[in-house]
Coordinates of N, CA, C and O and ligand atoms in Angstrom, one line a residue:
M272 N 19.1 9.8 -12.3 CA 18.1 10.5 -11.3 C 16.7 10.0 -11.6 O 16.3 9.8 -12.7
S273 N 16.0 9.8 -10.5 CA 14.6 9.3 -10.6 C 13.8 10.4 -11.3 O 14.0 11.6 -11.2
S274 N 12.9 9.9 -12.1 CA 12.0 10.8 -12.9 C 11.0 11.4 -12.0 O 10.2 12.3 -12.4
L275 N 11.0 11.0 -10.7 CA 10.0 11.6 -9.8 C 10.7 12.8 -9.0 O 10.1 13.3 -8.0
V276 N 11.9 13.2 -9.4 CA 12.5 14.3 -8.7 C 12.4 15.5 -9.6 O 12.6 15.5 -10.9
F277 N 11.9 16.6 -9.1 CA 11.7 17.9 -9.8 C 12.5 19.0 -9.2 O 12.6 19.1 -8.0
E278 N 13.1 19.8 -10.1 CA 13.7 21.0 -9.7 C 12.6 22.1 -9.4 O 11.8 22.3 -10.2
I279 N 12.7 22.6 -8.2 CA 11.6 23.5 -7.8 C 11.7 24.8 -8.7 O 10.6 25.3 -9.0
D280 N 12.9 25.2 -9.1 CA 13.0 26.4 -10.0 C 12.3 26.2 -11.3 O 12.0 27.1 -12.0
D281 N 12.1 24.9 -11.7 CA 11.5 24.6 -13.0 C 10.0 24.6 -13.0 O 9.4 24.5 -14.0
I282 N 9.5 24.8 -11.8 CA 8.0 24.8 -11.7 C 7.5 26.2 -11.9 O 7.8 27.1 -11.1
P283 N 6.8 26.4 -13.0 CA 6.3 27.8 -13.3 C 5.2 28.3 -12.3 O 4.7 27.4 -11.6
L284 N 5.0 29.5 -12.3 CA 4.0 30.1 -11.4 C 2.6 29.5 -11.5 O 1.9 29.2 -10.6
E285 N 2.3 29.1 -12.8 CA 0.9 28.6 -13.0 C 0.9 27.1 -12.7 O -0.2 26.4 -12.8
G286 N 2.0 26.5 -12.3 CA 2.0 25.1 -11.9 C 2.6 24.3 -13.1 O 2.8 24.7 -14.2
L287 N 3.0 23.0 -12.7 CA 3.6 22.1 -13.7 C 2.8 20.8 -13.8 O 2.6 20.1 -12.8
E288 N 2.3 20.6 -15.0 CA 1.6 19.3 -15.3 C 2.7 18.3 -15.6 O 3.6 18.6 -16.4
F289 N 2.5 17.1 -15.1 CA 3.5 16.0 -15.5 C 2.8 14.7 -15.6 O 1.8 14.4 -15.0
S290 N 3.5 13.8 -16.3 CA 3.1 12.4 -16.4 C 4.3 11.6 -16.5 O 5.2 11.7 -17.4
K291 N 4.5 10.7 -15.5 CA 5.8 9.9 -15.4 C 5.5 8.5 -15.2 O 4.5 8.1 -14.6
V292 N 6.5 7.7 -15.6 CA 6.4 6.2 -15.4 C 7.7 5.8 -14.7 O 8.8 6.1 -15.2
Q293 N 7.5 5.1 -13.6 CA 8.7 4.6 -12.8 C 8.7 3.1 -12.8 O 7.6 2.5 -12.5
P294 N 9.8 2.5 -13.0 CA 9.8 1.0 -12.8 C 9.5 0.6 -11.4 O 9.8 1.4 -10.4
R295 N 8.8 -0.5 -11.2 CA 8.4 -0.9 -9.8 C 9.6 -1.1 -8.9 O 9.4 -1.0 -7.7
S296 N 10.7 -1.4 -9.5 CA 11.9 -1.6 -8.6 C 12.3 -0.3 -7.9 O 13.1 -0.4 -6.9
H297 N 11.8 0.8 -8.3 CA 12.1 2.1 -7.7 C 11.5 2.2 -6.3 O 11.9 3.0 -5.5
F298 N 10.4 1.4 -6.1 CA 9.7 1.5 -4.8 C 10.0 0.2 -4.0 O 10.1 -0.9 -4.5
N299 N 10.1 0.4 -2.7 CA 10.4 -0.7 -1.8 C 9.1 -1.5 -1.4 O 8.6 -1.4 -0.3
L300 N 8.5 -2.1 -2.4 CA 7.2 -2.8 -2.2 C 7.3 -4.2 -2.9 O 6.9 -4.4 -4.0
N301 N 8.0 -5.1 -2.2 CA 8.2 -6.4 -2.8 C 8.2 -7.5 -1.7 O 9.2 -8.2 -1.6
Q302 N 7.1 -7.6 -1.0 CA 6.9 -8.7 0.0 C 6.2 -9.8 -0.7 O 5.4 -9.7 -1.6
P303 N 6.3 -11.0 -0.1 CA 5.6 -12.2 -0.6 C 4.1 -12.0 -0.7 O 3.4 -12.4 -1.6
D304 N 3.5 -11.2 0.3 CA 2.0 -11.0 0.3 C 1.6 -9.7 -0.3 O 0.4 -9.3 -0.3
C305 N 2.6 -8.9 -0.8 CA 2.2 -7.6 -1.3 C 3.4 -7.1 -2.2 O 4.4 -6.6 -1.6
A306 N 3.3 -7.2 -3.5 CA 4.4 -6.7 -4.4 C 3.8 -6.0 -5.6 O 2.8 -6.4 -6.1
L307 N 4.5 -5.0 -6.0 CA 4.2 -4.3 -7.2 C 4.5 -5.2 -8.3 O 5.5 -5.9 -8.4
C308 N 3.6 -5.3 -9.3 CA 3.8 -6.2 -10.4 C 3.7 -5.4 -11.8 O 3.6 -6.0 -12.8
D309 N 3.7 -4.1 -11.7 CA 3.7 -3.3 -12.9 C 4.4 -2.0 -12.7 O 4.7 -1.6 -11.5
D310 N 4.7 -1.3 -13.8 CA 5.3 0.0 -13.6 C 4.3 0.9 -12.8 O 3.1 0.6 -12.8
V311 N 4.9 2.0 -12.3 CA 4.0 2.9 -11.5 C 3.9 4.2 -12.4 O 4.9 4.9 -12.7
H312 N 2.6 4.5 -12.8 CA 2.4 5.7 -13.5 C 1.9 6.8 -12.5 O 1.0 6.5 -11.7
V313 N 2.5 7.9 -12.6 CA 2.1 9.0 -11.8 C 1.9 10.2 -12.6 O 2.7 10.6 -13.4
E314 N 0.7 10.8 -12.5 CA 0.5 12.0 -13.3 C -0.3 13.0 -12.4 O -1.0 12.6 -11.4
G315 N -0.1 14.3 -12.7 CA -0.7 15.3 -11.8 C -0.1 16.6 -12.0 O 0.5 16.9 -13.1
N316 N -0.1 17.5 -11.0 CA 0.5 18.7 -11.1 C 1.2 19.2 -9.8 O 0.8 18.7 -8.7
L317 N 2.2 20.0 -10.0 CA 2.9 20.6 -8.9 C 2.7 22.1 -8.9 O 2.7 22.7 -9.9
K318 N 2.4 22.6 -7.7 CA 2.2 24.0 -7.6 C 3.1 24.6 -6.5 O 3.2 24.0 -5.4
K319 N 3.6 25.8 -6.7 CA 4.4 26.4 -5.7 C 3.5 27.5 -5.0 O 2.8 28.2 -5.6
V320 N 3.5 27.4 -3.7 CA 2.8 28.4 -2.9 C 3.8 28.9 -1.9 O 4.2 28.2 -0.9
Q321 N 4.3 30.1 -2.1 CA 5.5 30.6 -1.3 C 6.6 29.6 -1.3 O 7.1 29.2 -2.4
K322 N 7.0 29.0 -0.2 CA 8.1 28.1 -0.1 C 7.7 26.6 -0.2 O 8.5 25.7 -0.2
D323 N 6.3 26.4 -0.2 CA 5.8 25.0 -0.2 C 5.6 24.6 -1.7 O 5.3 25.4 -2.5
V324 N 5.6 23.3 -1.9 CA 5.2 22.7 -3.2 C 4.1 21.8 -2.9 O 4.2 20.9 -2.0
Y325 N 3.0 21.9 -3.6 CA 1.9 21.0 -3.5 C 1.8 20.1 -4.6 O 1.8 20.4 -5.8
L326 N 1.6 18.8 -4.3 CA 1.4 17.7 -5.3 C -0.1 17.3 -5.3 O -0.6 17.1 -4.2
S327 N -0.7 17.2 -6.4 CA -2.0 16.7 -6.5 C -2.0 15.8 -7.8 O -1.7 16.3 -8.9
G328 N -2.3 14.5 -7.6 CA -2.3 13.7 -8.8 C -2.9 12.3 -8.6 O -3.6 12.1 -7.7
R329 N -2.6 11.4 -9.6 CA -3.1 10.1 -9.5 C -2.0 9.1 -9.7 O -1.0 9.3 -10.4
I330 N -2.2 7.9 -9.1 CA -1.2 6.8 -9.3 C -2.0 5.6 -9.9 O -3.1 5.3 -9.5
V331 N -1.4 5.0 -10.9 CA -1.9 3.8 -11.5 C -0.9 2.8 -11.6 O 0.3 3.0 -12.1
S332 N -1.2 1.6 -11.1 CA -0.2 0.5 -11.1 C -1.0 -0.8 -10.8 O -2.2 -0.8 -10.9
A333 N -0.3 -1.9 -10.5 CA -1.0 -3.1 -10.1 C -0.1 -3.8 -9.1 O 1.1 -3.7 -9.1
L334 N -0.8 -4.6 -8.2 CA 0.0 -5.3 -7.2 C -0.5 -6.8 -7.2 O -1.6 -7.1 -7.5
D335 N 0.5 -7.6 -6.7 CA 0.1 -9.0 -6.4 C -0.1 -9.1 -4.9 O 0.8 -8.8 -4.1
L336 N -1.4 -9.4 -4.6 CA -1.7 -9.6 -3.1 C -2.2 -11.0 -2.9 O -2.2 -11.8 -3.8
I337 N -2.5 -11.3 -1.6 CA -2.9 -12.6 -1.2 C -4.3 -12.6 -0.7 O -4.7 -11.7 0.1
C338 N -5.1 -13.5 -1.2 CA -6.5 -13.6 -0.7 C -6.5 -13.9 0.8 O -5.9 -14.8 1.3
S339 N -7.3 -13.1 1.5 CA -7.3 -13.2 3.0 C -7.9 -14.5 3.4 O -7.7 -15.0 4.5
R340 N -8.7 -15.2 2.6 CA -9.4 -16.4 3.0 C -8.6 -17.7 2.5 O -8.4 -18.6 3.3
C341 N -8.3 -17.7 1.2 CA -7.7 -18.9 0.7 C -6.2 -18.8 0.4 O -5.6 -19.8 0.0
L342 N -5.7 -17.7 0.6 CA -4.2 -17.4 0.4 C -3.8 -17.5 -1.1 O -2.6 -17.6 -1.4
G343 N -4.8 -17.6 -2.0 CA -4.4 -17.6 -3.4 C -3.9 -16.2 -3.8 O -4.2 -15.2 -3.1
S344 N -3.2 -16.1 -4.9 CA -2.7 -14.8 -5.3 C -3.7 -14.0 -6.1 O -4.5 -14.6 -6.8
I345 N -3.7 -12.7 -6.0 CA -4.6 -11.9 -6.7 C -3.9 -10.7 -7.3 O -3.0 -10.1 -6.8
R346 N -4.3 -10.4 -8.6 CA -3.8 -9.2 -9.2 C -4.7 -8.1 -8.9 O -5.9 -8.1 -9.2
F347 N -4.2 -7.1 -8.2 CA -5.0 -6.0 -7.7 C -4.7 -4.7 -8.5 O -3.6 -4.2 -8.4
P348 N -5.6 -4.2 -9.3 CA -5.3 -3.0 -10.1 C -5.5 -1.8 -9.2 O -6.4 -1.7 -8.5
L349 N -4.4 -1.0 -9.2 CA -4.4 0.2 -8.3 C -4.7 1.5 -9.0 O -4.0 1.8 -10.0
H350 N -5.7 2.2 -8.6 CA -5.9 3.6 -9.1 C -6.2 4.4 -7.9 O -7.2 4.2 -7.2
C351 N -5.3 5.3 -7.6 CA -5.6 6.1 -6.4 C -5.1 7.5 -6.6 O -4.3 7.8 -7.5
K352 N -5.6 8.4 -5.7 CA -5.1 9.8 -5.7 C -3.9 9.9 -4.8 O -3.7 9.1 -3.9
V353 N -3.1 10.9 -5.1 CA -2.0 11.2 -4.3 C -2.0 12.7 -4.1 O -2.2 13.5 -5.0
S354 N -1.8 13.1 -2.8 CA -1.6 14.6 -2.6 C -0.6 14.7 -1.5 O -0.5 13.9 -0.6
A355 N 0.2 15.7 -1.6 CA 1.2 15.9 -0.5 C 1.7 17.4 -0.6 O 1.5 18.1 -1.6
R356 N 2.2 17.8 0.6 CA 2.7 19.2 0.6 C 4.2 19.0 1.0 O 4.5 18.3 2.0
F357 N 5.0 19.7 0.3 CA 6.5 19.6 0.6 C 6.9 20.9 1.2 O 6.8 21.9 0.5
T358 N 7.4 20.9 2.4 CA 7.9 22.1 3.0 C 9.4 22.1 3.1 O 9.9 21.0 3.3
P359 N 10.0 23.2 3.1 CA 11.5 23.2 3.2 C 11.9 22.7 4.5 O 11.3 22.9 5.5
R360 N 12.9 21.8 4.5 CA 13.4 21.2 5.7 C 14.3 22.2 6.5 O 15.3 22.7 5.9
T361 N 13.9 22.5 7.7 CA 14.7 23.5 8.4 C 15.7 22.7 9.3 O 15.5 21.5 9.5
E362 N 16.7 23.4 9.8 CA 17.7 22.7 10.6 C 17.1 22.0 11.8 O 17.4 20.9 12.1
S363 N 16.1 22.7 12.4 CA 15.6 22.1 13.7 C 14.8 20.9 13.4 O 14.6 20.0 14.2
Q364 N 14.2 20.8 12.2 CA 13.4 19.6 11.8 C 14.3 18.4 11.5 O 13.8 17.3 11.6
K365 N 15.5 18.6 11.0 CA 16.3 17.6 10.5 C 16.4 16.4 11.5 O 16.3 15.3 11.1
G366 N 16.8 16.8 12.7 CA 17.0 15.7 13.7 C 15.8 14.9 14.0 O 15.9 13.7 14.0
K367 N 14.7 15.6 14.3 CA 13.6 14.8 14.8 C 12.7 14.2 13.7 O 11.9 13.3 13.9
A368 N 13.0 14.5 12.4 CA 12.2 14.0 11.3 C 12.2 12.5 11.3 O 11.1 11.9 11.1
E369 N 13.3 11.9 11.5 CA 13.4 10.5 11.4 C 12.9 9.8 12.7 O 12.5 8.7 12.6
V370 N 12.9 10.5 13.8 CA 12.5 9.9 15.1 C 10.9 9.8 15.1 O 10.4 8.8 15.4
E371 N 10.3 10.9 14.9 CA 8.8 10.9 15.1 C 8.2 11.1 13.7 O 8.1 12.2 13.1
L372 N 7.7 10.0 13.2 CA 7.0 10.1 11.9 C 5.5 9.9 12.3 O 5.1 8.8 12.7
Q373 N 4.7 10.9 12.1 CA 3.3 10.8 12.4 C 2.5 10.8 11.1 O 2.9 11.1 10.1
A374 N 1.2 10.4 11.3 CA 0.3 10.2 10.2 C 0.2 11.5 9.4 O 0.2 11.5 8.2
S375 N 0.2 12.6 10.1 CA 0.1 13.9 9.4 C 1.3 14.2 8.5 O 1.2 15.0 7.6
D376 N 2.4 13.6 8.8 CA 3.6 13.8 8.0 C 3.4 13.4 6.5 O 4.1 13.9 5.6
I377 N 2.5 12.5 6.3 CA 2.3 12.0 4.9 C 1.7 13.2 4.1 O 2.0 13.2 2.9
D378 N 1.0 14.1 4.7 CA 0.4 15.2 4.0 C 1.4 16.4 4.0 O 1.1 17.3 3.3
A379 N 2.4 16.3 4.7 CA 3.3 17.5 4.8 C 4.7 17.0 4.9 O 5.3 17.0 5.9
E380 N 5.2 16.5 3.7 CA 6.6 16.0 3.8 C 7.6 17.1 3.6 O 7.4 18.1 2.9
S381 N 8.7 16.9 4.2 CA 9.8 17.8 4.0 C 10.6 17.4 2.8 O 10.8 16.3 2.5
Y382 N 10.9 18.4 2.0 CA 11.7 18.1 0.8 C 13.2 18.5 1.1 O 13.4 19.4 1.8
S383 N 14.1 17.8 0.5 CA 15.5 18.2 0.6 C 16.2 17.6 -0.6 O 15.7 16.7 -1.3
G384 N 17.3 18.1 -0.9 CA 18.0 17.7 -2.0 C 19.4 18.2 -1.9 O 19.8 18.8 -0.9
N385 N 20.3 18.0 -2.9 CA 21.6 18.4 -2.8 C 21.7 19.9 -2.5 O 22.4 20.4 -1.6
S386 N 20.8 20.6 -3.2 CA 20.8 22.1 -3.0 C 19.6 22.5 -2.2 O 19.4 23.7 -1.9
G387 N 18.8 21.5 -1.7 CA 17.6 21.9 -1.0 C 16.6 22.4 -2.0 O 15.6 23.1 -1.6
N388 N 16.8 22.2 -3.3 CA 16.0 22.9 -4.3 C 15.2 21.9 -5.1 O 14.8 22.2 -6.2
Q389 N 15.0 20.7 -4.6 CA 14.3 19.7 -5.4 C 13.2 19.1 -4.5 O 13.3 19.1 -3.3
V390 N 12.2 18.5 -5.2 CA 11.2 17.7 -4.5 C 11.3 16.3 -5.1 O 11.4 16.1 -6.4
D391 N 11.3 15.3 -4.3 CA 11.3 13.9 -4.7 C 9.9 13.3 -4.3 O 9.6 13.2 -3.1
L392 N 9.1 12.9 -5.3 CA 7.8 12.4 -5.0 C 7.8 11.0 -4.6 O 6.7 10.4 -4.2
T393 N 8.9 10.3 -4.6 CA 9.0 8.8 -4.4 C 8.3 8.4 -3.1 O 7.4 7.5 -3.1
Q394 N 8.6 9.0 -2.0 CA 8.1 8.6 -0.7 C 6.6 8.9 -0.6 O 5.8 8.0 -0.1
A395 N 6.1 10.0 -1.1 CA 4.7 10.3 -1.1 C 3.9 9.3 -1.9 O 2.8 8.8 -1.5
V396 N 4.5 8.9 -3.1 CA 3.8 7.9 -3.9 C 3.8 6.6 -3.2 O 2.7 5.9 -3.2
H397 N 4.9 6.2 -2.7 CA 5.0 4.9 -1.9 C 3.9 4.9 -0.8 O 3.1 3.9 -0.7
D398 N 3.8 6.0 0.0 CA 2.9 6.0 1.1 C 1.5 5.9 0.7 O 0.6 5.3 1.3
H399 N 1.1 6.6 -0.5 CA -0.2 6.5 -0.9 C -0.6 5.2 -1.5 O -1.8 4.8 -1.4
I400 N 0.3 4.5 -2.1 CA 0.1 3.1 -2.6 C -0.3 2.3 -1.3 O -1.3 1.6 -1.3
V401 N 0.5 2.3 -0.3 CA 0.3 1.5 0.9 C -1.0 1.9 1.6 O -1.8 1.0 2.0
L402 N -1.3 3.2 1.6 CA -2.6 3.6 2.3 C -3.8 3.1 1.5 O -4.9 3.0 2.1
N403 N -3.6 2.9 0.2 CA -4.8 2.5 -0.5 C -4.9 1.0 -0.8 O -5.8 0.5 -1.5
L404 N -4.1 0.2 -0.1 CA -4.2 -1.2 -0.2 C -5.5 -1.7 0.6 O -5.7 -1.1 1.7
P405 N -6.2 -2.6 0.2 CA -7.4 -3.1 0.9 C -6.9 -3.8 2.2 O -5.9 -4.5 2.1
T406 N -7.6 -3.6 3.3 CA -7.2 -4.4 4.5 C -7.6 -5.8 4.4 O -6.9 -6.7 4.9
I407 N -8.7 -6.1 3.8 CA -9.1 -7.5 3.5 C -9.3 -7.6 2.0 O -10.0 -6.8 1.4
C408 N -8.5 -8.5 1.4 CA -8.8 -8.6 -0.1 C -9.2 -10.1 -0.3 O -8.6 -11.0 0.2
L409 N -10.1 -10.2 -1.2 CA -10.6 -11.6 -1.5 C -10.5 -11.8 -3.0 O -10.7 -10.9 -3.8
C410 N -10.1 -13.1 -3.4 CA -10.0 -13.4 -4.8 C -11.4 -13.3 -5.4 O -11.5 -13.1 -6.6
D411 N -12.4 -13.5 -4.6 CA -13.8 -13.5 -5.1 C -14.7 -13.3 -3.8 O -14.3 -13.9 -2.8
E412 N -15.7 -12.5 -3.9 CA -16.5 -12.3 -2.7 C -17.1 -13.6 -2.2 O -17.5 -13.7 -1.0
N413 N -17.2 -14.6 -3.0 CA -17.8 -15.9 -2.6 C -16.7 -16.9 -2.2 O -17.0 -18.1 -2.1
C414 N -15.5 -16.4 -2.1 CA -14.4 -17.3 -1.8 C -14.7 -18.1 -0.5 O -15.1 -17.5 0.5
R415 N -14.5 -19.4 -0.6 CA -14.9 -20.2 0.6 C -13.7 -20.4 1.5 O -13.9 -21.0 2.6
G416 N -12.6 -20.0 1.1 CA -11.4 -20.1 2.0 C -10.9 -21.5 2.2 O -11.3 -22.4 1.5
L417 N -10.1 -21.6 3.3 CA -9.5 -22.9 3.6 C -10.2 -23.5 4.8 O -10.6 -22.8 5.7
C418 N -10.3 -24.8 4.8 CA -10.9 -25.4 6.0 C -10.0 -25.2 7.2 O -8.8 -25.3 7.1
Q419 N -10.6 -24.7 8.3 CA -9.9 -24.4 9.5 C -9.2 -25.6 10.1 O -8.2 -25.5 10.8
R420 N -9.7 -26.8 9.8 CA -9.2 -28.0 10.4 C -8.2 -28.7 9.6 O -7.1 -29.1 10.0
C421 N -8.5 -29.0 8.3 CA -7.6 -29.8 7.5 C -6.8 -29.0 6.5 O -5.9 -29.4 5.8
G422 N -7.2 -27.7 6.3 CA -6.5 -26.8 5.4 C -6.8 -27.0 3.9 O -6.2 -26.4 3.1
A423 N -7.9 -27.8 3.6 CA -8.3 -28.0 2.2 C -8.8 -26.7 1.7 O -9.4 -25.9 2.4
D424 N -8.5 -26.4 0.4 CA -9.0 -25.2 -0.3 C -10.5 -25.5 -0.7 O -10.7 -26.3 -1.6
L425 N -11.4 -24.9 0.0 CA -12.8 -25.3 -0.2 C -13.4 -24.8 -1.5 O -14.5 -25.1 -1.9
N426 N -12.6 -24.0 -2.2 CA -13.0 -23.6 -3.6 C -12.8 -24.7 -4.5 O -13.4 -24.8 -5.6
L427 N -11.9 -25.6 -4.2 CA -11.5 -26.7 -5.1 C -12.0 -28.0 -4.7 O -12.2 -28.9 -5.6
E428 N -12.2 -28.2 -3.4 CA -12.7 -29.5 -3.0 C -13.5 -29.4 -1.7 O -13.5 -28.4 -1.0
N429 N -14.3 -30.4 -1.4 CA -15.1 -30.5 -0.2 C -14.4 -31.5 0.7 O -14.1 -32.6 0.3
C430 N -14.1 -31.1 1.9 CA -13.4 -32.0 2.8 C -14.6 -32.6 3.7 O -15.7 -32.2 3.6
D431 N -14.2 -33.5 4.6 CA -15.2 -34.2 5.4 C -15.3 -33.7 6.8 O -16.0 -34.3 7.6
C432 N -14.6 -32.6 7.1 CA -14.5 -32.1 8.5 C -15.9 -31.8 9.0 O -16.3 -32.2 10.1
D433 N -16.7 -31.1 8.3 CA -18.0 -30.7 8.7 C -18.9 -31.9 8.9 O -19.7 -32.0 9.9
K434 N -18.8 -32.9 8.0 CA -19.6 -34.1 8.1 C -19.3 -34.8 9.4 O -20.2 -35.3 10.0
D435 N -18.1 -35.0 9.7 CA -17.7 -35.7 10.9 C -18.5 -35.1 12.1 O -19.0 -35.9 12.9
L436 N -18.5 -33.8 12.2 CA -19.1 -33.2 13.4 C -20.6 -33.4 13.4 O -21.2 -33.7 14.4
A437 N -21.2 -33.4 12.2 CA -22.7 -33.6 12.1 C -23.0 -35.0 12.5 O -24.0 -35.2 13.1
V438 N -22.2 -35.9 12.2 CA -22.5 -37.3 12.5 C -22.4 -37.6 14.0 O -23.2 -38.3 14.5
D439 N -21.3 -37.0 14.6 CA -21.1 -37.4 16.0 C -20.9 -36.2 16.9 O -19.8 -35.7 17.0
P440 N -22.0 -35.6 17.4 CA -21.8 -34.4 18.3 C -21.0 -34.7 19.5 O -20.4 -33.7 20.1
R441 N -20.9 -35.9 20.0 CA -20.1 -36.2 21.2 C -18.6 -35.9 20.9 O -17.9 -35.5 21.8
L442 N -18.2 -36.1 19.7 CA -16.8 -35.9 19.3 C -16.5 -34.4 19.5 O -15.4 -34.1 20.0
E443 N -17.4 -33.5 19.2 CA -17.2 -32.1 19.3 C -17.0 -31.7 20.8 O -16.1 -30.9 21.2
V444 N -17.7 -32.4 21.7 CA -17.6 -32.2 23.1 C -16.2 -32.6 23.5 O -15.5 -31.9 24.3
L445 N -15.7 -33.7 23.1 CA -14.4 -34.2 23.4 C -13.3 -33.2 22.8 O -12.3 -33.0 23.5
M446 N -13.6 -32.7 21.6 CA -12.6 -31.8 21.1 C -12.5 -30.5 21.9 O -11.4 -30.0 22.1
E447 N -13.6 -30.0 22.4 CA -13.6 -28.8 23.2 C -12.9 -29.1 24.5 O -12.1 -28.2 24.9
L448 N -13.1 -30.3 25.1 CA -12.4 -30.6 26.3 C -10.9 -30.7 26.1 O -10.1 -30.2 26.8
K449 N -10.6 -31.2 24.9 CA -9.1 -31.4 24.6 C -8.5 -30.0 24.5 O -7.4 -29.7 25.0
D450 N -9.3 -29.1 23.8 CA -8.7 -27.7 23.7 C -8.5 -27.0 25.0 O -7.6 -26.3 25.2
K451 N -9.5 -27.3 26.0 CA -9.4 -26.7 27.3 C -8.2 -27.2 28.1 O -7.5 -26.5 28.8
L452 N -7.8 -28.4 27.8 CA -6.7 -29.1 28.6 C -5.4 -28.6 28.1 O -4.4 -28.8 28.7
K453 N -5.3 -28.0 26.9 CA -4.1 -27.6 26.3 C -3.3 -26.6 27.1 O -4.0 -25.7 27.6
Ligands
LIG504 ZN1 -9.8 -16.7 -2.0
LIG505 ZN1 -11.4 -29.9 6.3

């Protein structure tokens, strides 16, 4: 059983502090441009409020991402907060839960288990990792990226594409014409 599954009956009234480590393979985050490259540490506390369980904690891990400009790989250290509310899944919610997943659901996940008496933090942790990924990530804020024309990595070499244009502006006119004719 995943160490991110908790028995609700084991959560005392004053709340439960926990610190867990899950192998990265437990999470479905393994794409060429975005992959977990370290264990996932989750620590925080669980509190029961009537029938709901509230999670408040932190996630620490690392990911391999791709530089938005030069496509080089980047090791991205992840430190983020995670919070979620788990509400008992009622019969009427069961059917539509899979159909309509809205942004607000991330903050109010339904919990279910064999006995309906467990919370599994896996999905909440996964969602918060994804939410905290940078939309643009750069290997270096001064990354020069790839040349749009020849694809050279401008961090490593200087290509002659810009020079050609500077030498002969008529060529640029021809290139624009060519683009229009496409
Ligand atoms: Zn880069
Ligand atoms: Zn070039």
